[in-house]
Short mmCIF file of C-alpha atoms and ligand atoms in Angstrom, two decimals:
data_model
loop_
_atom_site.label_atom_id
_atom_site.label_comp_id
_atom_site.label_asym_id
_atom_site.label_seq_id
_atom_site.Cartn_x
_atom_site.Cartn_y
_atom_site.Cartn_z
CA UNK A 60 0.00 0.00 0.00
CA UNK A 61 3.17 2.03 0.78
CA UNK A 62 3.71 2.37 -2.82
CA UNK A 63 0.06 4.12 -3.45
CA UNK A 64 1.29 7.58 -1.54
CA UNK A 65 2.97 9.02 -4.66
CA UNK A 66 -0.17 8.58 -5.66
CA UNK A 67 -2.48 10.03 -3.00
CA UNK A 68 -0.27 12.86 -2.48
CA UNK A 69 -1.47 14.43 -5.90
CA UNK A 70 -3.88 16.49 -5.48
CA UNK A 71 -7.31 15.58 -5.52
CA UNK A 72 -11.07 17.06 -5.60
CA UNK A 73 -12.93 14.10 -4.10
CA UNK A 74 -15.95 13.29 -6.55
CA UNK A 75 -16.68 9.26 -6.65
CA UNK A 76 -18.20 7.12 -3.42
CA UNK A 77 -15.97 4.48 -3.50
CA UNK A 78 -15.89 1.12 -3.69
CA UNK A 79 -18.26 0.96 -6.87
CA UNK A 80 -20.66 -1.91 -7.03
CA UNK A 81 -19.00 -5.16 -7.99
CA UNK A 82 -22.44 -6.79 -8.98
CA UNK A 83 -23.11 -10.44 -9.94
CA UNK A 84 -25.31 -11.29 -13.35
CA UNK A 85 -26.74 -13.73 -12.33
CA UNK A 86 -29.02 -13.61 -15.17
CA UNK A 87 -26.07 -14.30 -17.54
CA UNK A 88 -24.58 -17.45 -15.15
CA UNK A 89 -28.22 -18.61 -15.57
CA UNK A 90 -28.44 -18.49 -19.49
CA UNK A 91 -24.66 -19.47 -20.13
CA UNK A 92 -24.85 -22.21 -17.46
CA UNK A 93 -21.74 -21.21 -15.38
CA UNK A 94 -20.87 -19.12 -12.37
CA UNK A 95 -18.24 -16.32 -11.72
CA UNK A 96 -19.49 -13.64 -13.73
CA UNK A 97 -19.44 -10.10 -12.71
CA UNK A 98 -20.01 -6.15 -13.88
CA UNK A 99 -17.84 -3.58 -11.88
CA UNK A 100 -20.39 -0.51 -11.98
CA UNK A 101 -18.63 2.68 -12.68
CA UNK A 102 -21.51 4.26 -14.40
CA UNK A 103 -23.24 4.02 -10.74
CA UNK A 104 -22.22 7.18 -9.41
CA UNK A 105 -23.72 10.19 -8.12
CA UNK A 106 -23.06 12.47 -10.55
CA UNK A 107 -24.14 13.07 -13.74
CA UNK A 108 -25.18 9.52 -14.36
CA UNK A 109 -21.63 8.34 -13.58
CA UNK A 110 -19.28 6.91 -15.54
CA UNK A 111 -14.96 6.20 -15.89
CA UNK A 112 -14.08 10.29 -16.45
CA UNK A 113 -15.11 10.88 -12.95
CA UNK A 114 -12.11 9.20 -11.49
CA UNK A 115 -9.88 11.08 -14.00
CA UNK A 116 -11.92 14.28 -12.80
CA UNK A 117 -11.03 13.84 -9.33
CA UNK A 118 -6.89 14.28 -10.65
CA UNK A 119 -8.02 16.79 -13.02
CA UNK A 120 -9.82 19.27 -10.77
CA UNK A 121 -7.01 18.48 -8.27
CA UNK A 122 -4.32 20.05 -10.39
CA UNK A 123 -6.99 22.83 -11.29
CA UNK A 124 -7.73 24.00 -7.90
CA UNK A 125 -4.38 23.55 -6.89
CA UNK A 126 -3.31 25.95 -10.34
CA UNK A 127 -6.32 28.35 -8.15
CA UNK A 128 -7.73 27.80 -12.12
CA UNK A 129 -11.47 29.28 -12.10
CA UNK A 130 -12.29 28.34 -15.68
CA UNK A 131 -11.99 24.41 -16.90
CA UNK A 132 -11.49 23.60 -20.87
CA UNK A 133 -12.44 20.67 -21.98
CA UNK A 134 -13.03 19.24 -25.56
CA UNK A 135 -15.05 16.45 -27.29
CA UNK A 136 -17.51 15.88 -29.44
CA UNK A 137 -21.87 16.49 -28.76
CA UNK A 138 -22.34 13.79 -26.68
CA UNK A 139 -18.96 13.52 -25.14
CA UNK A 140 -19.34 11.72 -21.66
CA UNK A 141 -15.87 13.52 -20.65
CA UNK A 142 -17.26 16.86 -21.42
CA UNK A 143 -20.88 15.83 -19.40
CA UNK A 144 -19.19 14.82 -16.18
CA UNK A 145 -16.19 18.08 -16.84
CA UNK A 146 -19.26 20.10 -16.98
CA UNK A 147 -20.70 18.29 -13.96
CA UNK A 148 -17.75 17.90 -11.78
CA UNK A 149 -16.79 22.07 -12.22
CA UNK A 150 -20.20 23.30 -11.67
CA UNK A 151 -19.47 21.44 -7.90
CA UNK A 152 -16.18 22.74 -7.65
CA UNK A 153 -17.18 25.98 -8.10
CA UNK A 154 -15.59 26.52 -11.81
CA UNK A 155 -16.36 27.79 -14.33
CA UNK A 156 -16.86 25.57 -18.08
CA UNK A 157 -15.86 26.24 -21.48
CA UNK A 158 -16.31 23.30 -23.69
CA UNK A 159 -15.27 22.84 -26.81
CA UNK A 160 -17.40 20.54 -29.85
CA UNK A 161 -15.21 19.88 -32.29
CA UNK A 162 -18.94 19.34 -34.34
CA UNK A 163 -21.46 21.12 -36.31
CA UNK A 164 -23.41 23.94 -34.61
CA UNK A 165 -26.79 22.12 -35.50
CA UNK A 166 -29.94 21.32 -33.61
CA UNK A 167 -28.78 17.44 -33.46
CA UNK A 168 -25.38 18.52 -31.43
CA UNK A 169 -26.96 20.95 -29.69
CA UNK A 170 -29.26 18.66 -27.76
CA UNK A 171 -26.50 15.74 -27.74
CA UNK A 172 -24.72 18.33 -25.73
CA UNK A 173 -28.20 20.33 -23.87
CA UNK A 174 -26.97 18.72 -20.54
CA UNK A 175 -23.61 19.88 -20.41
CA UNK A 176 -25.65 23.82 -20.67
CA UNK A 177 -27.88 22.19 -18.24
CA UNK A 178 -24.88 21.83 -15.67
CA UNK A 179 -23.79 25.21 -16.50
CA UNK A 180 -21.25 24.86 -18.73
CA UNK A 181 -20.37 27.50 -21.81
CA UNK A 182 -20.24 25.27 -25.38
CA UNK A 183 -19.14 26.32 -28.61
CA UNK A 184 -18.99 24.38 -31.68
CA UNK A 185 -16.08 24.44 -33.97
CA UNK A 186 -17.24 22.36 -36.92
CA UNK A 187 -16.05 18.91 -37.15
CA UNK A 188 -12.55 18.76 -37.05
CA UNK A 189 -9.78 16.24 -35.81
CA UNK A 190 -8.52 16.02 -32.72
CA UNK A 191 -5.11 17.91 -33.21
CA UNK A 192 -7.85 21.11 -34.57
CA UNK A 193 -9.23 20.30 -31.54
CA UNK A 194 -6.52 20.58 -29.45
CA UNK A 195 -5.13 23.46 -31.34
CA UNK A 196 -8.63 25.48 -30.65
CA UNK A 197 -8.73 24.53 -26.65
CA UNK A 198 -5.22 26.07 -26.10
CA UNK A 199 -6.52 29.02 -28.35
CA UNK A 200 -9.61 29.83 -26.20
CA UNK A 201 -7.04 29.22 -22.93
CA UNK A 202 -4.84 31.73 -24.08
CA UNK A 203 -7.23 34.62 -25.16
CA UNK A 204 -8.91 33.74 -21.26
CA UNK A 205 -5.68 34.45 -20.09
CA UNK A 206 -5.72 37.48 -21.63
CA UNK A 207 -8.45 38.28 -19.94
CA UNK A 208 -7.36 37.78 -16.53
CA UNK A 209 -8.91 34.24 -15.87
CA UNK A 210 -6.85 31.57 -14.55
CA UNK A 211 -7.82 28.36 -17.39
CA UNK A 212 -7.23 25.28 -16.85
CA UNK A 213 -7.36 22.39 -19.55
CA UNK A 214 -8.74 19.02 -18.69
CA UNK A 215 -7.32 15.68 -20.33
CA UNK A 216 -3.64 15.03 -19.37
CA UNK A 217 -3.96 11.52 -19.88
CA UNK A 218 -1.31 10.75 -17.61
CA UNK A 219 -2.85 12.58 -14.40
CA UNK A 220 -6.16 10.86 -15.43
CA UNK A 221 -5.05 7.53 -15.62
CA UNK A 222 -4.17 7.62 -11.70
CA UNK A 223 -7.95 7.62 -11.66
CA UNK A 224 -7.49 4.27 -12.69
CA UNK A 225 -4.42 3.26 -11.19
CA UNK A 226 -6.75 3.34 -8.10
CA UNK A 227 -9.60 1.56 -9.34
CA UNK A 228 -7.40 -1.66 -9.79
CA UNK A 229 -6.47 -1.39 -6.05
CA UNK A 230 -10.25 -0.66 -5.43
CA UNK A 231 -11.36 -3.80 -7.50
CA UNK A 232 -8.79 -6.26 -6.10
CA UNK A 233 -9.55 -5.15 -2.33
CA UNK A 234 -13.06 -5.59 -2.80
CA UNK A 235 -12.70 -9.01 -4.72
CA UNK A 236 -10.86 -10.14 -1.51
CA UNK A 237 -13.18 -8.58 0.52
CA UNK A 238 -16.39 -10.25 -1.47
CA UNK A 239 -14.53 -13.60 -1.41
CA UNK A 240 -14.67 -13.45 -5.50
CA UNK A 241 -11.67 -14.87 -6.62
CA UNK A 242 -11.78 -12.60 -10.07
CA UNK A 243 -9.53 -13.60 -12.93
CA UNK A 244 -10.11 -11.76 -15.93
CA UNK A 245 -10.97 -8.29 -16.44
CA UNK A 246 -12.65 -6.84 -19.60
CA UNK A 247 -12.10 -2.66 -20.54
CA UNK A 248 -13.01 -0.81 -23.60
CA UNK A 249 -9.69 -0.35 -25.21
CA UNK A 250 -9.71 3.63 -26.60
CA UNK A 251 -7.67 6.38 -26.21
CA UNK A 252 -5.79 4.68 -23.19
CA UNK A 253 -6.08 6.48 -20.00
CA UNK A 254 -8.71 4.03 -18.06
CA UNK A 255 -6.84 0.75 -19.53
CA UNK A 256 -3.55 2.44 -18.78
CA UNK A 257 -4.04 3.11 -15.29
CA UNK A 258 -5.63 -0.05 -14.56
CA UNK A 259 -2.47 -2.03 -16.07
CA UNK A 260 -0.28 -0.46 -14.27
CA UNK A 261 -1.92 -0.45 -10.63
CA UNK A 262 -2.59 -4.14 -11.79
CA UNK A 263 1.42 -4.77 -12.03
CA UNK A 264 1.69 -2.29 -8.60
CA UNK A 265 -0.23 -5.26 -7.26
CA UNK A 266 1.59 -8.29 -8.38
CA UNK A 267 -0.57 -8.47 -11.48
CA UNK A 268 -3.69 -10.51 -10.00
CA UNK A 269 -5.69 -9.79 -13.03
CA UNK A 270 -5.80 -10.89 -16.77
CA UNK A 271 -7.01 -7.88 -18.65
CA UNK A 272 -8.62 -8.08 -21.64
CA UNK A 273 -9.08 -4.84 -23.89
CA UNK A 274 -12.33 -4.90 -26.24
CA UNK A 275 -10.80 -1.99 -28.60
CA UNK A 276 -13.55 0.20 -29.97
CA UNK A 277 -11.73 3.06 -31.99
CA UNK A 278 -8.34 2.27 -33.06
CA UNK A 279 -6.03 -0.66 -34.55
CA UNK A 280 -4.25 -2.53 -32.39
CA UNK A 281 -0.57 -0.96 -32.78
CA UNK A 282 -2.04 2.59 -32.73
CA UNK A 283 -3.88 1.38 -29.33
CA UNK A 284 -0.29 -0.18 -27.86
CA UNK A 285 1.61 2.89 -28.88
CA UNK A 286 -1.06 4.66 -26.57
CA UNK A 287 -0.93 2.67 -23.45
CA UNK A 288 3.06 2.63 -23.59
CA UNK A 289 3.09 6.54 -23.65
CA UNK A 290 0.45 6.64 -20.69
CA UNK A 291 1.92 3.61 -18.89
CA UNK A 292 5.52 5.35 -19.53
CA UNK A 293 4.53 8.45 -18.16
CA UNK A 294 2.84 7.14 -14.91
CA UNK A 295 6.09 5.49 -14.48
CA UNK A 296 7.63 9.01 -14.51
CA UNK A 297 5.78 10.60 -13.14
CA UNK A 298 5.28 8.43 -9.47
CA UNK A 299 8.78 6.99 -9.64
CA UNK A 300 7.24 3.46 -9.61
CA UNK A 301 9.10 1.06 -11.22
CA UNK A 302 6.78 -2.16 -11.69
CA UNK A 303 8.27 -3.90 -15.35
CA UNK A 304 7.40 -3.15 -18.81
CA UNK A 305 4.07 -2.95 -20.52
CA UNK A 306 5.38 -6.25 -22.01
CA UNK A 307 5.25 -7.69 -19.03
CA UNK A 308 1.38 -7.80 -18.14
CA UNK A 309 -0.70 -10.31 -18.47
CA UNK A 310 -3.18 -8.07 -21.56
CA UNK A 311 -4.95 -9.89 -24.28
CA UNK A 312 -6.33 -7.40 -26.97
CA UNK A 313 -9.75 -8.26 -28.67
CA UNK A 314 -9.95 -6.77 -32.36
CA UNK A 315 -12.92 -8.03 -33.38
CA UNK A 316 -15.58 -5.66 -32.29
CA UNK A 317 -13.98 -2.95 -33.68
CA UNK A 318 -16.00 -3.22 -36.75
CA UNK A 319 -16.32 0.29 -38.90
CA UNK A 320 -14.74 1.58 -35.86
CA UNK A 321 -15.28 4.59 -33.29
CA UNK A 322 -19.05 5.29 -32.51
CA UNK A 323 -20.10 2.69 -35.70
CA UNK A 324 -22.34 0.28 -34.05
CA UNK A 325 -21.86 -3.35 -35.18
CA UNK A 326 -25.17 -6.11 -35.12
CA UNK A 327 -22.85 -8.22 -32.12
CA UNK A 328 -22.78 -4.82 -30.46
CA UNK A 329 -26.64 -4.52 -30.62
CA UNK A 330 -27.19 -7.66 -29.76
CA UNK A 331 -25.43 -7.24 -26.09
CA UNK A 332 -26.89 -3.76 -25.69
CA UNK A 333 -30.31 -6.10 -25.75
CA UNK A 334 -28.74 -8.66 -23.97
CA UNK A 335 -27.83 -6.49 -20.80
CA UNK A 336 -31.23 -5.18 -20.53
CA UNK A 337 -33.25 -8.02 -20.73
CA UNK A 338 -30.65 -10.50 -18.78
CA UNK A 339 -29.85 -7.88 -16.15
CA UNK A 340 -31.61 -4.98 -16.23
CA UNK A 341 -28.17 -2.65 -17.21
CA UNK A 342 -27.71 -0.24 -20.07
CA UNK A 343 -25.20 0.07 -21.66
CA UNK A 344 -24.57 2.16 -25.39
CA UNK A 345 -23.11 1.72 -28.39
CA UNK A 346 -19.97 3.82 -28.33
CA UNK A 347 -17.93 2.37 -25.53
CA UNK A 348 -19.75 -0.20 -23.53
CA UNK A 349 -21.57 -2.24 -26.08
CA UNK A 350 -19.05 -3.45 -28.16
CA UNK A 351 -17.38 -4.19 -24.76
CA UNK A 352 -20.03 -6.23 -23.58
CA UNK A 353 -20.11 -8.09 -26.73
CA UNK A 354 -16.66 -8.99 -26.82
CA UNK A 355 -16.63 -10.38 -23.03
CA UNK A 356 -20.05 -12.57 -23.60
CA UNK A 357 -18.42 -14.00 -26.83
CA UNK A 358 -15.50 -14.88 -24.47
CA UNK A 359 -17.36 -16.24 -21.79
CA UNK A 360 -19.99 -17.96 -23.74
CA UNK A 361 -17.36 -19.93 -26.10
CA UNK A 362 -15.06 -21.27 -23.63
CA UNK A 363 -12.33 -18.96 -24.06
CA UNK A 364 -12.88 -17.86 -20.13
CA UNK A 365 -12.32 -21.18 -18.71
CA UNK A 366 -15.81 -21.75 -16.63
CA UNK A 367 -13.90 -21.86 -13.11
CA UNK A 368 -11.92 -18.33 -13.50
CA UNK A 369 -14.55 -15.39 -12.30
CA UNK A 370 -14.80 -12.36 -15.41
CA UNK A 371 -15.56 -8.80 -14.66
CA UNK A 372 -16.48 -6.35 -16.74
CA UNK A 373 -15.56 -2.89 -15.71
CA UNK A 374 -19.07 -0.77 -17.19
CA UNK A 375 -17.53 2.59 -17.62
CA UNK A 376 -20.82 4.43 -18.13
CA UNK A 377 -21.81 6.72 -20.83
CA UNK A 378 -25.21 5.85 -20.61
CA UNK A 379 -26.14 9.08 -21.32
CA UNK A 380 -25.58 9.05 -25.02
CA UNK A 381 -27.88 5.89 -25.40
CA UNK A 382 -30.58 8.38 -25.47
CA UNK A 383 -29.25 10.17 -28.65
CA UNK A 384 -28.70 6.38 -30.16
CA UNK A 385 -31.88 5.38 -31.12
CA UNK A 386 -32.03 5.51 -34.54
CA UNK A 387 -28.90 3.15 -34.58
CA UNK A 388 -30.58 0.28 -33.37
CA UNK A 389 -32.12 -2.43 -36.14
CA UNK A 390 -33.99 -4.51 -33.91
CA UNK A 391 -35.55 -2.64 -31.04
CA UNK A 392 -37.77 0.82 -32.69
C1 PLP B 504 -18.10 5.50 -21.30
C2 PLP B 504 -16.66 5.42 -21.69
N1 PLP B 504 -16.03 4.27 -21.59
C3 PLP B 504 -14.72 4.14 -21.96
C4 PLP B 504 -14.02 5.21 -22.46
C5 PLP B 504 -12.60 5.02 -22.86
O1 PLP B 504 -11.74 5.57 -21.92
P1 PLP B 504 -10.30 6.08 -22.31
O2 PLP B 504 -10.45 7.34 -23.10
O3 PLP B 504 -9.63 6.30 -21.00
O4 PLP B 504 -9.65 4.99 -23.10
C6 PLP B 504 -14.64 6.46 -22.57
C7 PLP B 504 -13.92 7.61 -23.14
O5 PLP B 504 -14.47 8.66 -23.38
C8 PLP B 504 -15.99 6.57 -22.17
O6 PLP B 504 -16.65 7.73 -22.26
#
């Protein structure tokens, strides 16, 4: 535990009730006739309908009030969940919000994004441009803040956010031994890298208890390792841990949900979004969760999970956007 205080001595802004739920399905042991499987709930928190960004937040807004920042930036698209929970997360902290879309000022984006306004936050839409323009803009709108007098802060270092999740593997591995669940394998959305990052690595802090299994949902599979070696790198760096190479964990990657890519919703992706409801009772949407979800029931259902190793799934939330999704689905109307 000793090793967790260059951790905890970053500053923090304390946002998520921790543990999260580590909840059986039941339902899903029923139908697939074996036992040991499990959904870690980060989308049940008590803000803005939860989800992974919150743990980031808590680094984020940290560094922000320790920077005495009274303005957070923070970029994404419409129905961004990072910018949601940004917006969220300031409005408690007293900050102010600036976000910024890299998408089309139209009514569709403007209602994908209507509860980041209803938290408080400022939008404005650049068009849709890549994430470099995006980038490029955010600093932009910093600087001419500065300029004004404000103090701005930007939100997304994806190292400081992935201690969000360096945490969570402690969290998940206490409360396995504490639940008497002997948990195996562990399932993540692999994207831009901070959540899978930070779990790897407090993973390998802990002697590497868990197999972790990244459904990727946005890029190829080098272009997603090049990602979590930065991130993993610069954790390293930046705590002064030294727990082996990314090599060295025990990570299996899953390319096959990745189908037309980011935000494209596949029919196996569907098919677990229905699946989750009507087994358990949990939503989950097509951007990040679903194709998750998919990949780990298409593990556990064909053997690949031997049937005596307990999985988790770590739901990261974004449940949110499901509402804007509707028209994506084929088989539910
Ligand atoms: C709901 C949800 N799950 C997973 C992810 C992926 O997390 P990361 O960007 O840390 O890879 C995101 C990112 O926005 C998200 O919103």
């Amino acid at each position: 535990m000793s090793d967790l205080q260059s951790i905890l001595r970053e500053p923090r802004y304390d946002l998520v009730k921790m543990p999260t739920p580590l909840q059986r399905l039941s339902g899903f042991e029923r139908k697939l006739g074996r036992s040991g499987l499990y959904a870690k709930r980060d989308d049940l928190m008590e803000i803005g309908l939860g989800g992974n960004k919150l743990r980031s937040l808590e680094f984020w807004l940290g560094a922000a009030l320790q920077q005495r920042a009274d303005i957070v930036l923070v970029a994404g698209g419409a129905t961004s969940n990072l910018c949601r929970l940004t917006a969220a997360a300031a409005s408690m902290a007293g900050l102010d919000c600036l976000i910024i879309h890299n998408a089309a000022d139209n009514p569709a984006n403007r209602e994908g994004s209507f509860l980041n306004r209803l938290f408080g936050a400022q939008t404005r839409f650049i068009g849709p441009v890549g994430e470099d323009e995006r980038g490029a803009a955010t600093k932009a709108a910093a600087a001419e803040l500065t300029q004004q007098g404000r103090v701005p802060y930007i939100v997304g270092d994806a190292v400081l956010g992935a201690l969000g999740y360096v945490l969570a593997a402690f969290e998940l591995h206490e409360q396995s031994q504490r639940e008497s669940v002997p948990l195996r394998h562990v399932f993540l959305a692999g994207s831009m890298g901070p959540t899978e990052a930070g779990f790897i690595f407090g993973n390998a802090m802990l002697g590497h208890p868990f197999q972790v299994h990244l459904v990727s949902v946005e890029y190829e599979q080098a272009e997603l390792e090049a990602r979590l070696q930065r991130i993993y790198d610069g954790i390293a760096q930046r705590t002064g841990l030294s727990v082996g190479g990314l090599d060295r964990a025990p990570l299996h990657y899953h390319m096959d949900h990745l189908g037309g890519g980011w935000g494209v919703p596949t029919p196996e992706a569907e098919a677990a979004i229905v699946a989750f409801a009507r087994t358990e009772g949990i939503l989950v949407e097509h951007v990040y969760t679903a194709k998750t979800c998919a990949g780990f029931l298409d593990l556990v259902a064909s053997g690949g999970i031997p049937a005596d190793e307990p999985a988790c799934i770590i739901h990261t939330g974004g449940t949110a956007s499901l509402f804007s999704q509707r028209e994506q689905f084929r088989t539910v109307s």
